[in-house]
Every structure is written in structure tokens, then in C-alpha cells.
PDB file of C-alpha atoms in Angstrom:
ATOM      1  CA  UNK A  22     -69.531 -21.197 -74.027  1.00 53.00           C
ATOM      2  CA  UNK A  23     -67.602 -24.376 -73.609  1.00 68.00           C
ATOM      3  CA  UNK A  24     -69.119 -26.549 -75.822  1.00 72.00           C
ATOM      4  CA  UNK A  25     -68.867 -23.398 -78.377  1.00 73.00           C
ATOM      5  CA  UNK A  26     -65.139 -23.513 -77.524  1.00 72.00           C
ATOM      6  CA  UNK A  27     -64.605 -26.918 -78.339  1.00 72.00           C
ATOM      7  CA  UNK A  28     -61.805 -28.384 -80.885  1.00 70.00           C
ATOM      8  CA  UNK A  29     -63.262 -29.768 -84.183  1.00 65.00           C
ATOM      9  CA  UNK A  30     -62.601 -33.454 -84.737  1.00 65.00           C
ATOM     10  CA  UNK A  31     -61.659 -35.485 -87.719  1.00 62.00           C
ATOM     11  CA  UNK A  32     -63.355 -38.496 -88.205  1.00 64.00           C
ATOM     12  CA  UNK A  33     -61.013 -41.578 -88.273  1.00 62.00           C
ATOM     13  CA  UNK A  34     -58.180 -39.136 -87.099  1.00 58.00           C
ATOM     14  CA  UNK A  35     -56.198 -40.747 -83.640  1.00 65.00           C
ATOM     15  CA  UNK A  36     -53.826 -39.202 -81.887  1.00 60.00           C
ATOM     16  CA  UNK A  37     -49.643 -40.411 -82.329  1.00 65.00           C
ATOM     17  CA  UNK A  38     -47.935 -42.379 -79.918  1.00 67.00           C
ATOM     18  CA  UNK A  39     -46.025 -39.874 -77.621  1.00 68.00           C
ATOM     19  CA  UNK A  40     -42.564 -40.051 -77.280  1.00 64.00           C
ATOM     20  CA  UNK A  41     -40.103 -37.968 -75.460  1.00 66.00           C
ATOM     21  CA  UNK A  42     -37.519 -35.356 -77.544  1.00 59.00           C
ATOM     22  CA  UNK A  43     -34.775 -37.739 -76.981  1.00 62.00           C
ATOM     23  CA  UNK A  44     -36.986 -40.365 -78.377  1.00 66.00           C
ATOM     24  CA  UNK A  45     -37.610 -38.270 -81.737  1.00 61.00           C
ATOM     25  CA  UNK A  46     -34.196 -37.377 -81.851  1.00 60.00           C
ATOM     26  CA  UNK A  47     -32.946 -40.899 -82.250  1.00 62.00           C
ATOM     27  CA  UNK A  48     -35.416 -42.217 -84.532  1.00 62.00           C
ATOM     28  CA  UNK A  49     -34.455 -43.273 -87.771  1.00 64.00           C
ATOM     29  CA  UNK A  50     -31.388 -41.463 -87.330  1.00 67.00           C
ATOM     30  CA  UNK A  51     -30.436 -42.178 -91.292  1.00 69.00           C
ATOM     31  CA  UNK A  52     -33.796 -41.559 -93.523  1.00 72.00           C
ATOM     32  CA  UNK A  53     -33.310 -38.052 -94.608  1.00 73.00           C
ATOM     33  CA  UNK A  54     -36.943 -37.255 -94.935  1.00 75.00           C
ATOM     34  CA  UNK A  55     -37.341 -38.052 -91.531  1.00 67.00           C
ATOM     35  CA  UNK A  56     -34.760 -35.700 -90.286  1.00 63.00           C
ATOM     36  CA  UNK A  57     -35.966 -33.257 -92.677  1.00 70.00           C
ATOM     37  CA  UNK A  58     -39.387 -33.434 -90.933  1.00 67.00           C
ATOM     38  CA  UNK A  59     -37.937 -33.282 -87.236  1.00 62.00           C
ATOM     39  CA  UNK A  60     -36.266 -30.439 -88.237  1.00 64.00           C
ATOM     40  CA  UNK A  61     -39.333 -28.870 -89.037  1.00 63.00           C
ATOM     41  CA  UNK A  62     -40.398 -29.863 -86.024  1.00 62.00           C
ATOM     42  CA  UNK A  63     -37.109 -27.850 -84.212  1.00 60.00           C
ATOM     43  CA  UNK A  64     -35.901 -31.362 -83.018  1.00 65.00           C
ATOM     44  CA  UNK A  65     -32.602 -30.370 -82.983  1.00 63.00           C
ATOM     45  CA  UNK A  66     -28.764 -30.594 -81.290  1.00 68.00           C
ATOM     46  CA  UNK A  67     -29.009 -27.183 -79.903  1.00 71.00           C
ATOM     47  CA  UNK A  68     -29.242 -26.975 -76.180  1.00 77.00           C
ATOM     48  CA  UNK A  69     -32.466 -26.963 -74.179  1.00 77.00           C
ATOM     49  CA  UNK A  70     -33.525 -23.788 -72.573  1.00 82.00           C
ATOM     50  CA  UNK A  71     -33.784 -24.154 -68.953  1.00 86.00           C
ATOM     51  CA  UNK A  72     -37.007 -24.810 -67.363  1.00 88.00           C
ATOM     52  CA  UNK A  73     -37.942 -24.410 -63.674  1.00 89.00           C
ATOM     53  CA  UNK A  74     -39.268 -27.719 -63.008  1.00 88.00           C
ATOM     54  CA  UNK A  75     -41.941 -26.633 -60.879  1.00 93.00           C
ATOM     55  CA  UNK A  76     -43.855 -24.927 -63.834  1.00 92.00           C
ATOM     56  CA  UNK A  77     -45.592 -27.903 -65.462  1.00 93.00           C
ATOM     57  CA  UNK A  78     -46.858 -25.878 -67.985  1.00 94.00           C
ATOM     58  CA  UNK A  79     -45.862 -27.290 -71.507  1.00 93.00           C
ATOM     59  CA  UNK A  80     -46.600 -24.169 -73.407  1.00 96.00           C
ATOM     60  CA  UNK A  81     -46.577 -20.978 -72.256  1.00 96.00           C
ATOM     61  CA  UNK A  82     -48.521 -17.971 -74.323  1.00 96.00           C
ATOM     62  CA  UNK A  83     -45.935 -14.820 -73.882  1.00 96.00           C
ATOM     63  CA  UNK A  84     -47.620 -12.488 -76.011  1.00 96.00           C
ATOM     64  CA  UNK A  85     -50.789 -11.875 -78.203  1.00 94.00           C
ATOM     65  CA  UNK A  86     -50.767  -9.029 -81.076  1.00 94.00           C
ATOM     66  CA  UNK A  87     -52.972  -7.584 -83.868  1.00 92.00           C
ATOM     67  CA  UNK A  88     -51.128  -6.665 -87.190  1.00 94.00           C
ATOM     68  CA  UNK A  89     -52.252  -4.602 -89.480  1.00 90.00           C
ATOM     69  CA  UNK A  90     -50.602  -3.099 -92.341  1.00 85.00           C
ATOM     70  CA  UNK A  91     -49.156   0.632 -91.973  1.00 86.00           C
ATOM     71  CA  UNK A  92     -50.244   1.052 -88.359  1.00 90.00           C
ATOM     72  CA  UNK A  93     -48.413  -0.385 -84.833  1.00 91.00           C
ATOM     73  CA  UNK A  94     -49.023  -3.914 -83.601  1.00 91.00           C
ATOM     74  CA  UNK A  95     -51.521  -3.826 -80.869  1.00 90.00           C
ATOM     75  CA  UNK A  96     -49.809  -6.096 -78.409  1.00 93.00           C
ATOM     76  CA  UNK A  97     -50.283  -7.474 -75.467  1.00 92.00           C
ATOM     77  CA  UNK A  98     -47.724  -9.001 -73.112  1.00 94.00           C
ATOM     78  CA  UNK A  99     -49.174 -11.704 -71.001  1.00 93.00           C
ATOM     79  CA  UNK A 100     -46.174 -11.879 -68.398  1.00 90.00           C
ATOM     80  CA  UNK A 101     -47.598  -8.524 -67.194  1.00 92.00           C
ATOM     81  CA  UNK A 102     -49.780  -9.058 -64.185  1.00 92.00           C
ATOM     82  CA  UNK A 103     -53.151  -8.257 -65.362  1.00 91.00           C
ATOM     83  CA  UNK A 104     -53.074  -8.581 -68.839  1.00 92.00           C
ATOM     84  CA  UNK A 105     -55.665 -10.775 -69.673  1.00 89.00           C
ATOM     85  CA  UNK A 106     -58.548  -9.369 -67.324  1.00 88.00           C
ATOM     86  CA  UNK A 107     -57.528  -6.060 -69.357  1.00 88.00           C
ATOM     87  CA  UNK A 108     -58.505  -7.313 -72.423  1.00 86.00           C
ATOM     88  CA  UNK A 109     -61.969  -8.065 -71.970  1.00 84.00           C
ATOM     89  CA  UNK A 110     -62.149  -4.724 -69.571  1.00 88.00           C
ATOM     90  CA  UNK A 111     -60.595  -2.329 -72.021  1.00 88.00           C
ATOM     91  CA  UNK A 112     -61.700  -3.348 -75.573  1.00 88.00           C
ATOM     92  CA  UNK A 113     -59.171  -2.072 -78.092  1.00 85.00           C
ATOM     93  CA  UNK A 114     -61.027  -0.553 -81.521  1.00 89.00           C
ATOM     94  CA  UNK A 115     -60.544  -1.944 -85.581  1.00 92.00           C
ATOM     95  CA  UNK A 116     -61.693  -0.104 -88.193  1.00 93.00           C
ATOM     96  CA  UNK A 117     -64.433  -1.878 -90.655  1.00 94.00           C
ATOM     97  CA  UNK A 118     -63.458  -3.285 -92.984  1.00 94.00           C
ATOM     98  CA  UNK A 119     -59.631  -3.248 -92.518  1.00 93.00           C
ATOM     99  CA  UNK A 120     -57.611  -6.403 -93.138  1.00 94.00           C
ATOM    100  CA  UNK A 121     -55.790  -7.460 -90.181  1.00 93.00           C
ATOM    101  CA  UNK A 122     -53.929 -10.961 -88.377  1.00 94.00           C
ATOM    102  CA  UNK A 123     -53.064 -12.098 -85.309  1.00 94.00           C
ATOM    103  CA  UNK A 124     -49.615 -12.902 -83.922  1.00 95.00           C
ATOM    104  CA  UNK A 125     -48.913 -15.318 -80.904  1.00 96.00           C
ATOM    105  CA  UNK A 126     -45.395 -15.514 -79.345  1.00 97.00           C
ATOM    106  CA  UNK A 127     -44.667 -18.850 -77.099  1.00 97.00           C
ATOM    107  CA  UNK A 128     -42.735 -20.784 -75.690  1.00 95.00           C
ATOM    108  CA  UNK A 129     -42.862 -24.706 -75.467  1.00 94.00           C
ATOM    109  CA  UNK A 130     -41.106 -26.515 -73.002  1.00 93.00           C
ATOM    110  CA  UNK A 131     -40.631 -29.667 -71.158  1.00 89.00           C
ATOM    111  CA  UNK A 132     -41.810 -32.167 -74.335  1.00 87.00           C
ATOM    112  CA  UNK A 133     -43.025 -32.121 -77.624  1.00 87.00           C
ATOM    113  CA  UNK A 134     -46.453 -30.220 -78.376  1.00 91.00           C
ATOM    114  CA  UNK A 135     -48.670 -31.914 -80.960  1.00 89.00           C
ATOM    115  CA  UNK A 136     -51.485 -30.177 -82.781  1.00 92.00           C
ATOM    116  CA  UNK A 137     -51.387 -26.617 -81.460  1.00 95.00           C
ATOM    117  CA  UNK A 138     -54.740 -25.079 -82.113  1.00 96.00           C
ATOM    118  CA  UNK A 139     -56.172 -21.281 -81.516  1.00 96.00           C
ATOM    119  CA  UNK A 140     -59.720 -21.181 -81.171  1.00 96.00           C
ATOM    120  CA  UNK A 141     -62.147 -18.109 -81.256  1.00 94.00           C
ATOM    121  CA  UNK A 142     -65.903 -17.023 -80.739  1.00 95.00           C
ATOM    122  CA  UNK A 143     -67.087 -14.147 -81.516  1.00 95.00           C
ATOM    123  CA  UNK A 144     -70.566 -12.681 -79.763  1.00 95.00           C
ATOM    124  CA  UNK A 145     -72.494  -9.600 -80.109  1.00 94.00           C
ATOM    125  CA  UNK A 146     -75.765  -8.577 -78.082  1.00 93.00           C
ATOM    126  CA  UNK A 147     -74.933 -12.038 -77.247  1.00 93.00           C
ATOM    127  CA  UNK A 148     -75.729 -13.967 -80.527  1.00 94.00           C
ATOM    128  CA  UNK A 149     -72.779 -16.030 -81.985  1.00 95.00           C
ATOM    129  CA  UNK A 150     -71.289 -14.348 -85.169  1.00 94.00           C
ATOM    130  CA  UNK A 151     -68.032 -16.367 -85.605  1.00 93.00           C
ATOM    131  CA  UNK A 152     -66.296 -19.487 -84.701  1.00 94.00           C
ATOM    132  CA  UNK A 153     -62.913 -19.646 -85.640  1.00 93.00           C
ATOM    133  CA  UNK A 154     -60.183 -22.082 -85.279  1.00 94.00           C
ATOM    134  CA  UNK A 155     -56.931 -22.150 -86.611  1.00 94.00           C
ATOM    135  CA  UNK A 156     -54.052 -24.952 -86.570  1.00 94.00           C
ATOM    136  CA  UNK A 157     -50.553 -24.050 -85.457  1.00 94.00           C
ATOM    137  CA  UNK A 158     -48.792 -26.550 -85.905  1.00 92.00           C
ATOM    138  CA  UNK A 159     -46.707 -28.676 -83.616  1.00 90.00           C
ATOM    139  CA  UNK A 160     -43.705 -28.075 -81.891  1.00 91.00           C
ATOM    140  CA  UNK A 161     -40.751 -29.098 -80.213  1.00 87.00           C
ATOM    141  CA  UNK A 162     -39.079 -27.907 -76.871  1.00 90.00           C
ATOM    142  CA  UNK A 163     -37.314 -24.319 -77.301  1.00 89.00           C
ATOM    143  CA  UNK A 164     -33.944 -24.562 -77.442  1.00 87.00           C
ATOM    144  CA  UNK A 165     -31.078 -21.916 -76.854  1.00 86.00           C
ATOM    145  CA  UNK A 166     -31.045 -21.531 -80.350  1.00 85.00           C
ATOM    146  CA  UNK A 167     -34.557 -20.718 -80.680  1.00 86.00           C
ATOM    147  CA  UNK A 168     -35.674 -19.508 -77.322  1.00 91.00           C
ATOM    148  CA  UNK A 169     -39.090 -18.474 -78.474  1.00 94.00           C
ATOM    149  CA  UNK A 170     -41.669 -19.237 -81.498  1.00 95.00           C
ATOM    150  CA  UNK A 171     -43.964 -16.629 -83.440  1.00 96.00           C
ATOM    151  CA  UNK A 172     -46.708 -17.829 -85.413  1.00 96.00           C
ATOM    152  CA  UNK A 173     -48.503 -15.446 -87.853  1.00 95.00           C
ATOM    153  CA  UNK A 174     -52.007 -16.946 -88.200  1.00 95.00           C
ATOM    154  CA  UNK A 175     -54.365 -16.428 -91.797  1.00 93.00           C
ATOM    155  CA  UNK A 176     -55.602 -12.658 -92.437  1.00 94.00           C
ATOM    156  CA  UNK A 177     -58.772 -11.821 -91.831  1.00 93.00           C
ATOM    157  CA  UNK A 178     -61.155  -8.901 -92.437  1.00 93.00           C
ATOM    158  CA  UNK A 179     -63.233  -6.428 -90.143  1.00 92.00           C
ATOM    159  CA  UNK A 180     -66.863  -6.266 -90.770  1.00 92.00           C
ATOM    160  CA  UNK A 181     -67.760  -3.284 -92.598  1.00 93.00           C
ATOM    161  CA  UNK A 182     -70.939  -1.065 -92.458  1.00 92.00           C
ATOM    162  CA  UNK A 183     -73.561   0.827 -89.983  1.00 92.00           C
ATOM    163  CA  UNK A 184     -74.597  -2.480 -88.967  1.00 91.00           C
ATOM    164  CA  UNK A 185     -71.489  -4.279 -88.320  1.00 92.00           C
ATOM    165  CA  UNK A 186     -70.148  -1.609 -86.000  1.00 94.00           C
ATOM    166  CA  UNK A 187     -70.688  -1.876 -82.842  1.00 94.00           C
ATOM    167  CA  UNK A 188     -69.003  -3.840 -79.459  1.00 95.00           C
ATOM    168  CA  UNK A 189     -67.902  -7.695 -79.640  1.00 95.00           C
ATOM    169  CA  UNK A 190     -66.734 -10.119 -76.680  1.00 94.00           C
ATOM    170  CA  UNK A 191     -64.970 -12.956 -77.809  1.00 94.00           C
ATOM    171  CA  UNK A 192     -63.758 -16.137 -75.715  1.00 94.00           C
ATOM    172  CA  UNK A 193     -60.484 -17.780 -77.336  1.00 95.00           C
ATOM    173  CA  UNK A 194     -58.328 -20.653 -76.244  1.00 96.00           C
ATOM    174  CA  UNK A 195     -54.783 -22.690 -76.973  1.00 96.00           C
ATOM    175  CA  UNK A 196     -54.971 -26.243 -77.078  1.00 96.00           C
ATOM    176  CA  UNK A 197     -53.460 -29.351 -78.172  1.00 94.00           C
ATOM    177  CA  UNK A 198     -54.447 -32.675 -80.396  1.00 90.00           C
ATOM    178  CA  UNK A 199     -55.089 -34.127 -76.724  1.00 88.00           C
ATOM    179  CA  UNK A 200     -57.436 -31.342 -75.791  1.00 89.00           C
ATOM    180  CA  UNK A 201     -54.796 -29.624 -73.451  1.00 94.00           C
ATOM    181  CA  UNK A 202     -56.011 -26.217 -72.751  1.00 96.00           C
ATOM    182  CA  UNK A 203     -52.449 -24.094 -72.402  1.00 96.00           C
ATOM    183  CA  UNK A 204     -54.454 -20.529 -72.327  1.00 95.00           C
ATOM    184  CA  UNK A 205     -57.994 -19.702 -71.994  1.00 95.00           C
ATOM    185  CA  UNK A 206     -59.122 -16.038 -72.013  1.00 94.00           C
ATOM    186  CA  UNK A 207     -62.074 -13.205 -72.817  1.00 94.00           C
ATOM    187  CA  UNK A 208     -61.545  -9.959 -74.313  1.00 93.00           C
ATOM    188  CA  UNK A 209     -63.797  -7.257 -76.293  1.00 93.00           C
ATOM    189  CA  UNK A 210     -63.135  -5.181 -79.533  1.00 93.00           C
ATOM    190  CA  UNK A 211     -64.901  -2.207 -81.125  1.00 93.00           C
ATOM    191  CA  UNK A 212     -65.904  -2.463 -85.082  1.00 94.00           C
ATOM    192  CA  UNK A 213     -65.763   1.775 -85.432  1.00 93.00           C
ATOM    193  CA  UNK A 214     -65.741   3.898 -88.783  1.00 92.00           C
ATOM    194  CA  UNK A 215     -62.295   5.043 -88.331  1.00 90.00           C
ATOM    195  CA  UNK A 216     -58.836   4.210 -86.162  1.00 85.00           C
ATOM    196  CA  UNK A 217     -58.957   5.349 -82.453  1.00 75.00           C
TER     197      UNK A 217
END
């Protein structure tokens, strides 16, 4: 599973020089398109959150959640002790052919993150069905100003039909342009006829 898990690569692509916040802040202080792009990036004069220094963790997955239109978000807080052995233990159930999207809420902290990625595979009986992966983006520290980040990723679709129903197990993981895993779990889902 952990070669299936692994982060496409782009030929001819290499990885920025890192710099610090503090760094980005500073550079090129007067070319508008540049501070245009660092505010994208949330680079900004708001102050840092606090961070315990002993948690080296640069990004930190709060909460996962399923969205689909007219019905509740399935979600799952991950500061809850347990949460992620639940979700391969108690698979939650989708109805074929509905459209859906996952939601992540995070924190980053410490430094810059470059090239967030989610990655996904989907089994059943144990044969490969789907590999997913899906850029985030990158991001800076949060700030007081924006103490956490939501990203919405791209809709997809449940299988429909007698055949597609049926149990999955998926493996998914967070991780960054320098293959930084930040969050590495399994969980299970139910294709059924109707809701549950």
C-alpha cells in the first residue's frame, strides 16, 4: 500500500528554496504582484497564533468531513481520542450514485507549507478501484486572524448500481512537495441503495 500511496511527480519539476515567514515577508517588499501572491499565500502582518514548541508538527489535520448537498456533513473531529481507528472500524454509508466532496480543516504552524497534497486509494475484495490525489495548495503559518484553514476539495460521484454496492477500505494521506507525511490514516465506507 505504500508505493500505491505515493505522490505523483512532475518531470523537470524541483522543489523552491525554503525560506522562513519572515523571509517571505520581506521579499520584494515593493512589486505588487508579489505581495499580491504572498497574500494568497496568508503571509501577512497579523499576529502568529501561538504554538507549543514541543509539537513539531507543521500541519496539523483538525477535522475531516463529507458534504453532500441537502443532508448533514458527516464529520469527523480528529482531536477526539480515537477518531481515526473509528473510521476504518465503523464505516459510515453513501448512497450510489450521489454527488458528494470532502472538507479538511487544518491548521499550519511553525513555517510555511509548500505543496499540500491529499491522497486516496480506494480497495474492494481487495482489488484497487481508485487512486486519487488532489493538490491543496500551499500555505502559510495561521495567524490570529485566521486561526484555522478549510479547503473544499473537487466533487465527486458515488458508484451507482447492484454491482458497485458493496464495502470499500480506503488508505489516504497529507503530504507536502517534500514528501512530508502530516496525516496518514484507513477508514471504510458502504456504497448502499439508499441513505442510512
Amino acid at each position: 500500500m505504500d508505493e500505491e500511496l505515493a505522490a505523483s511527480k512532475t518531470d523537470g519539476f524541483k522543489v523552491g528554496e525554503k525560506k522562513t515567514v519572515e523571509e517571505y515577508a520581506k521579499l520584494d517588499q515593493n512589486d505588487e504582484s508579489l505581495n499580491r501572491w504572498k497574500a494568497s499565500l496568508g503571509i501577512s502582518n497579523s499576529p502568529p497564533l501561538p504554538v507549543d514548541p514541543k509539537d513539531t508538527r507543521r500541519c496539523v489535520i483538525h477535522s475531516l468531513a463529507l458534504e453532500v448537498a441537502g443532508r448533514p456533513d458527516i464529520t469527523i473531529d480528529l482531536s477526539v481520542p480515537g477518531a481515526l481507528e473509528s473510521l476504518k472500524l465503523k464505516p459510515f454509508a453513501i448512497k450510489e450514485g450521489a454527488k458528494f466532496r470532502m472538507k479538511a480543516t487544518f491548521k499550519v504552524q511553525h513555517d510555511v507549507l509548500s505543496g499540500l497534497k491529499y491522497i486516496q486509494v480506494v480497495k474492494r475484495k481487495g482489488i484497487r478501484v481508485s487512486k486519487d490525489e488532489e493538490m491543496l495548495g500551499s500555505y502559510a503559518p495561521n495567524t490570529q486572524e485566521k486561526p484555522m484553514y478549510e479547503k473544499k476539495f473537487a466533487e465527486d460521484e458515488a458508484p451507482s448500481g447492484m454491482l458497485a454496492r458493496g464495502h470499500y477500505e480506503a488508505a489516504s494521506r497529507f503530504v507536502d512537495d517534500d514528501d512530508k507525511e502530516h496525516l496518514r490514516f484507513d477508514w471504510s465506507f458502504d456504497i448502499a441503495k439508499d441513505w442510512k
